[in-house]
Coordinates of C-alpha atoms and ligand atoms in Angstrom, one line a residue:
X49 CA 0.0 0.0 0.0
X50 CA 1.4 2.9 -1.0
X51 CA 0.6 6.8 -2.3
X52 CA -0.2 9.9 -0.3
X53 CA -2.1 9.8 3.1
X54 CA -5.8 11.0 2.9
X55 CA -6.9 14.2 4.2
X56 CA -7.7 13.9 7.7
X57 CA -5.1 10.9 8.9
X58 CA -1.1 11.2 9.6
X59 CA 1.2 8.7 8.9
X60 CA 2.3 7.8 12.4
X61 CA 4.3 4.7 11.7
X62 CA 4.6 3.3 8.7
X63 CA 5.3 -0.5 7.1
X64 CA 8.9 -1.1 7.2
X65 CA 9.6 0.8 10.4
X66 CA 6.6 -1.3 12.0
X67 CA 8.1 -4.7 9.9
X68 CA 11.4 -3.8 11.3
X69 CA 10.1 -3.7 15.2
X70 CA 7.9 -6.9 14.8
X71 CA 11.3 -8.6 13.9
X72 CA 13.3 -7.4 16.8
X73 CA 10.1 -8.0 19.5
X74 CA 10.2 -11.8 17.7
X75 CA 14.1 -11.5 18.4
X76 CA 13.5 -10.6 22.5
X77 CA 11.3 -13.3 22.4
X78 CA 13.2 -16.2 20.8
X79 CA 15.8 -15.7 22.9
X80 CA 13.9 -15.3 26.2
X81 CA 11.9 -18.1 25.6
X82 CA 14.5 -20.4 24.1
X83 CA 13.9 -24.2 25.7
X84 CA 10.7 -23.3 26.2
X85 CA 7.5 -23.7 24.4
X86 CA 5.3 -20.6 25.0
X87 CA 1.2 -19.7 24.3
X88 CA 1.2 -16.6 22.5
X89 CA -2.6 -15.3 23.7
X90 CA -3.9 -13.1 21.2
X91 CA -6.7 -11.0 22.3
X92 CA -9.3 -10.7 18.9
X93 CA -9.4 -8.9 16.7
X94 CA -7.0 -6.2 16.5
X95 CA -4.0 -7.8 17.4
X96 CA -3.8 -10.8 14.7
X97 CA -2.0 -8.9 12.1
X98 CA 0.9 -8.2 14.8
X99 CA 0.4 -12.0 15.8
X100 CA 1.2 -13.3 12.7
X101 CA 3.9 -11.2 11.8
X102 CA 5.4 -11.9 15.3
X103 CA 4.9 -15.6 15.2
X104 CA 6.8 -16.2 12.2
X105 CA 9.8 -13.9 13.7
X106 CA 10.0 -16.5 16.8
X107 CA 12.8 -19.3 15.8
X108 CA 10.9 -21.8 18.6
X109 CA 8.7 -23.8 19.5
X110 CA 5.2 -22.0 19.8
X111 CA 1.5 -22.3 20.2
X112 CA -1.3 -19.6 19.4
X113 CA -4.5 -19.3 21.3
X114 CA -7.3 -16.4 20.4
X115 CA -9.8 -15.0 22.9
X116 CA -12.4 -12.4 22.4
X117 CA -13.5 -9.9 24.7
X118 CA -15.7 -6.6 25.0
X119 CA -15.5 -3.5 27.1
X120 CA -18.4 -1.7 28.1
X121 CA -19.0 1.7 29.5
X122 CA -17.8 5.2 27.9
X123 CA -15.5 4.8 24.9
X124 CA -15.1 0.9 26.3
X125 CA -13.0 2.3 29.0
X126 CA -15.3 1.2 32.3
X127 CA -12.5 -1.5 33.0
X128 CA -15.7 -3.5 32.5
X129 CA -15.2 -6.6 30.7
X130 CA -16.8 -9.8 29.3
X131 CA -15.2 -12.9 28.1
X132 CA -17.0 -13.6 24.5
X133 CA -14.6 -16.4 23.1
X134 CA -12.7 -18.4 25.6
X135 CA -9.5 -20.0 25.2
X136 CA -9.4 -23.5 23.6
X137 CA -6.3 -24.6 25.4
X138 CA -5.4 -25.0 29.0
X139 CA -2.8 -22.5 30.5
X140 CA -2.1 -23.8 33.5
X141 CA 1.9 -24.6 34.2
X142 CA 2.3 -22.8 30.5
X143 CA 4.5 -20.3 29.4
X144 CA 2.2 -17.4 28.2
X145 CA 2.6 -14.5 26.4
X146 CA -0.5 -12.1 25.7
X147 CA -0.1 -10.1 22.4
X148 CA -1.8 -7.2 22.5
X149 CA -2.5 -4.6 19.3
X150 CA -2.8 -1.6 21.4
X151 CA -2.9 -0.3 25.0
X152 CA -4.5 2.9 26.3
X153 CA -5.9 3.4 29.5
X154 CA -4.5 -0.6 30.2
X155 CA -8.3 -1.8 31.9
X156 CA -8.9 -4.1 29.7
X157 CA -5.3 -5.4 29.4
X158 CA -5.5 -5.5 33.4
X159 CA -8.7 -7.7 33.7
X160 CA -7.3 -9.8 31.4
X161 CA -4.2 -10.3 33.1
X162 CA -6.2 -11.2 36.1
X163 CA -8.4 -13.6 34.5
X164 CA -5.3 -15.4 33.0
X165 CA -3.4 -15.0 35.9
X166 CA -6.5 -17.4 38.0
X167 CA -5.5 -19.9 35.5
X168 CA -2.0 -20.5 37.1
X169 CA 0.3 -20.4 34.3
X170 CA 3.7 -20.8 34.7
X171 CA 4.7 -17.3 33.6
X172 CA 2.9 -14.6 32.4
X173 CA 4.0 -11.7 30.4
X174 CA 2.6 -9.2 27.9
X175 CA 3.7 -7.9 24.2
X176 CA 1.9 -4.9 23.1
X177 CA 2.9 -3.3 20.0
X178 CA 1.5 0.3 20.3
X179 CA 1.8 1.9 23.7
X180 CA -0.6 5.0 24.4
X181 CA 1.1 5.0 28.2
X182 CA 0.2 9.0 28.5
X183 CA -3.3 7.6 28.9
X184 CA -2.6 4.9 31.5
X185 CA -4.4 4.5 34.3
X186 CA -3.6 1.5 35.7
X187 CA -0.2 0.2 36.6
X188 CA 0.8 -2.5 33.9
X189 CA 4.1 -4.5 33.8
X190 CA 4.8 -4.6 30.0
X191 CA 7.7 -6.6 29.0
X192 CA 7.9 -6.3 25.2
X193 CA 6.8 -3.3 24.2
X194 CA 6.5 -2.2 20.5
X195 CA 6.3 1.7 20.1
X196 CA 5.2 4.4 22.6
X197 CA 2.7 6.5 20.9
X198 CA 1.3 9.9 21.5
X199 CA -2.7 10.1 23.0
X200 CA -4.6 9.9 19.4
X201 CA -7.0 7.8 17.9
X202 CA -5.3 5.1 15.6
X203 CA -6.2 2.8 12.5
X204 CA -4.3 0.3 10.7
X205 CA -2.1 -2.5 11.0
X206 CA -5.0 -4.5 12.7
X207 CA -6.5 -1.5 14.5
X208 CA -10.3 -0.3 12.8
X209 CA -12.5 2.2 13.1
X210 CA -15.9 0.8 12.6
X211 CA -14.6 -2.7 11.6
X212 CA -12.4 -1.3 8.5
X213 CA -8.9 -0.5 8.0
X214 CA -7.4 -3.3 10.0
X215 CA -5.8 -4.4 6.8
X216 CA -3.7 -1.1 6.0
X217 CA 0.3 -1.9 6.4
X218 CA 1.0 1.0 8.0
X219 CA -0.4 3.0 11.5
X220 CA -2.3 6.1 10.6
X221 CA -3.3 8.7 13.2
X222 CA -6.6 10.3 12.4
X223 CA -6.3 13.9 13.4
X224 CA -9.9 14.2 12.2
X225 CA -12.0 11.8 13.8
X226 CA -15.2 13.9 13.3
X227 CA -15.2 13.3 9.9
X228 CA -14.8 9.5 10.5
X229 CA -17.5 9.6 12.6
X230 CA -19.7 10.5 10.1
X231 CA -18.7 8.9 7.2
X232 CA -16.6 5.5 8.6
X233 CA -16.0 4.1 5.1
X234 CA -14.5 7.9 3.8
X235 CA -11.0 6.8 3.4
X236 CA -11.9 3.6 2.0
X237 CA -11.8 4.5 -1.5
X238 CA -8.3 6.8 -1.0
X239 CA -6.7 3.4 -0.1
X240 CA -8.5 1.2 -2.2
X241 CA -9.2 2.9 -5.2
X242 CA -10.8 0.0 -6.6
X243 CA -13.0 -0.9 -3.3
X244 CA -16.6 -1.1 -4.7
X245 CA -17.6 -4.5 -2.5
X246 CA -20.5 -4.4 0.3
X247 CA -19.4 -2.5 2.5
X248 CA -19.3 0.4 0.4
X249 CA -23.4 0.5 0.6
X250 CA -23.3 0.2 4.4
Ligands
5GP468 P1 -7.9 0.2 27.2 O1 -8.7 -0.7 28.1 O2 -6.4 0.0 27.4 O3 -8.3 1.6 27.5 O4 -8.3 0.0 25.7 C1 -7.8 -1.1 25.0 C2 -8.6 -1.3 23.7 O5 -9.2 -0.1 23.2 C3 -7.7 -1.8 22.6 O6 -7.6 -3.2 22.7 C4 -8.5 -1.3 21.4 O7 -9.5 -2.3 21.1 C5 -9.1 -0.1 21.8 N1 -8.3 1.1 21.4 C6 -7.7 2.0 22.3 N2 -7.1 3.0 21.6 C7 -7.4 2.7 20.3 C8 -7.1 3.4 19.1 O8 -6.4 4.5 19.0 N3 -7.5 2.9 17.9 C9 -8.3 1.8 17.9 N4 -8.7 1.4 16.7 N5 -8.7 1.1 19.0 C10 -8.2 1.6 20.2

């Protein structure tokens, strides 16, 4: 994906740069997890692009497991949570590792950590690839970290707005998010220029 960035969104970080970090957080982890055969916990559905370009960067032994959650109160930010999809695997006495896309004010990442944390694995660490820590509020332990980035709404690279964009390469801020708002699909056809499926009657 290439070409100039829509009105409205800034390039915050784009493929190579992000291609380049995936490789070295893959690095970290292959050699702190070497001997060891680790559950990378991916938390759906933001964060499986980053899982599967991590994933191929680990030279171990490695399984994947997928949950789904949702947040509920204002913006998703009550810190109150609901397990929708369940792991499929057992994590007790496991070496886990939760990949996260993104984490902002940290509640969910928090509750989740708890709820895994009941299940008695053997270790339990996180790798987040975007870090919004100026809006923390909750203190989080974040081993692998990705990129610290500044207090703005993202897309791309797994994160949507509206269920779209998860499939741009790159991280786009969107310094207009009015105009998202009301019109979700409006940068659609600036990226895809040939888009003209479903979605474009939503
Ligand atoms: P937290 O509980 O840390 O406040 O929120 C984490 C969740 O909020 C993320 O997993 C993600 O779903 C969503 N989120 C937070 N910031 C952004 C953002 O800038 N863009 C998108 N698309 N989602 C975000």
């Amino acid at each position: 994906m290439s070409g100039v960035t829509p009105e409205g969104l800034e390039l915050l970080i784009d493929a190579a740069t992000l291609s380049q970090r995936v490789a070295e957080l893959g690095a970290d982890l292959t050699r702190d997890y070497a001997g060891r055969c680790p559950v990378l916990v991916s938390v759906l559905k933001g964060a499986t692009l980053f899982l599967a370009d991590l994933a191929r960067h680990l030279e171990i032994d490695c399984e994947v497991d997928f949950m789904s959650i949702s947040s509920f109160g204002a913006g998703g930010a009550s810190g109150v949570v609901r397990i929708e999809q369940d792991l499929s695997g057992n994590i007790e006495g496991r070496d886990v590792v939760v990949v996260e896309d993104i984490v902002d004010t940290g509640l969910t990442l928090q509750y989740l950590m708890r709820v895994l944390e009941a299940r008695r694995p053997a270790s339990l660490e996180v790798c987040a690839l975007f870090d919004k820590d100026v809006r923390r509020i909750v203190d989080l332990d974040i081993a692998y970290r990705g990129f610290s980035i500044p207090d703005t709404f993202v897309i791309g690279y797994g994160l949507d707005h509206d269920e779209v964009y998860r499939n741009l390469d790159s991280l786009y801020s969107v310094t207009d998010v009015n105009a998202l708002v009301a019109v979700p699909q409006r940068y659609v056809g600036s990226f895809f220029p040939d888009a003209g499926g479903p979605n474009q009657s939503r």
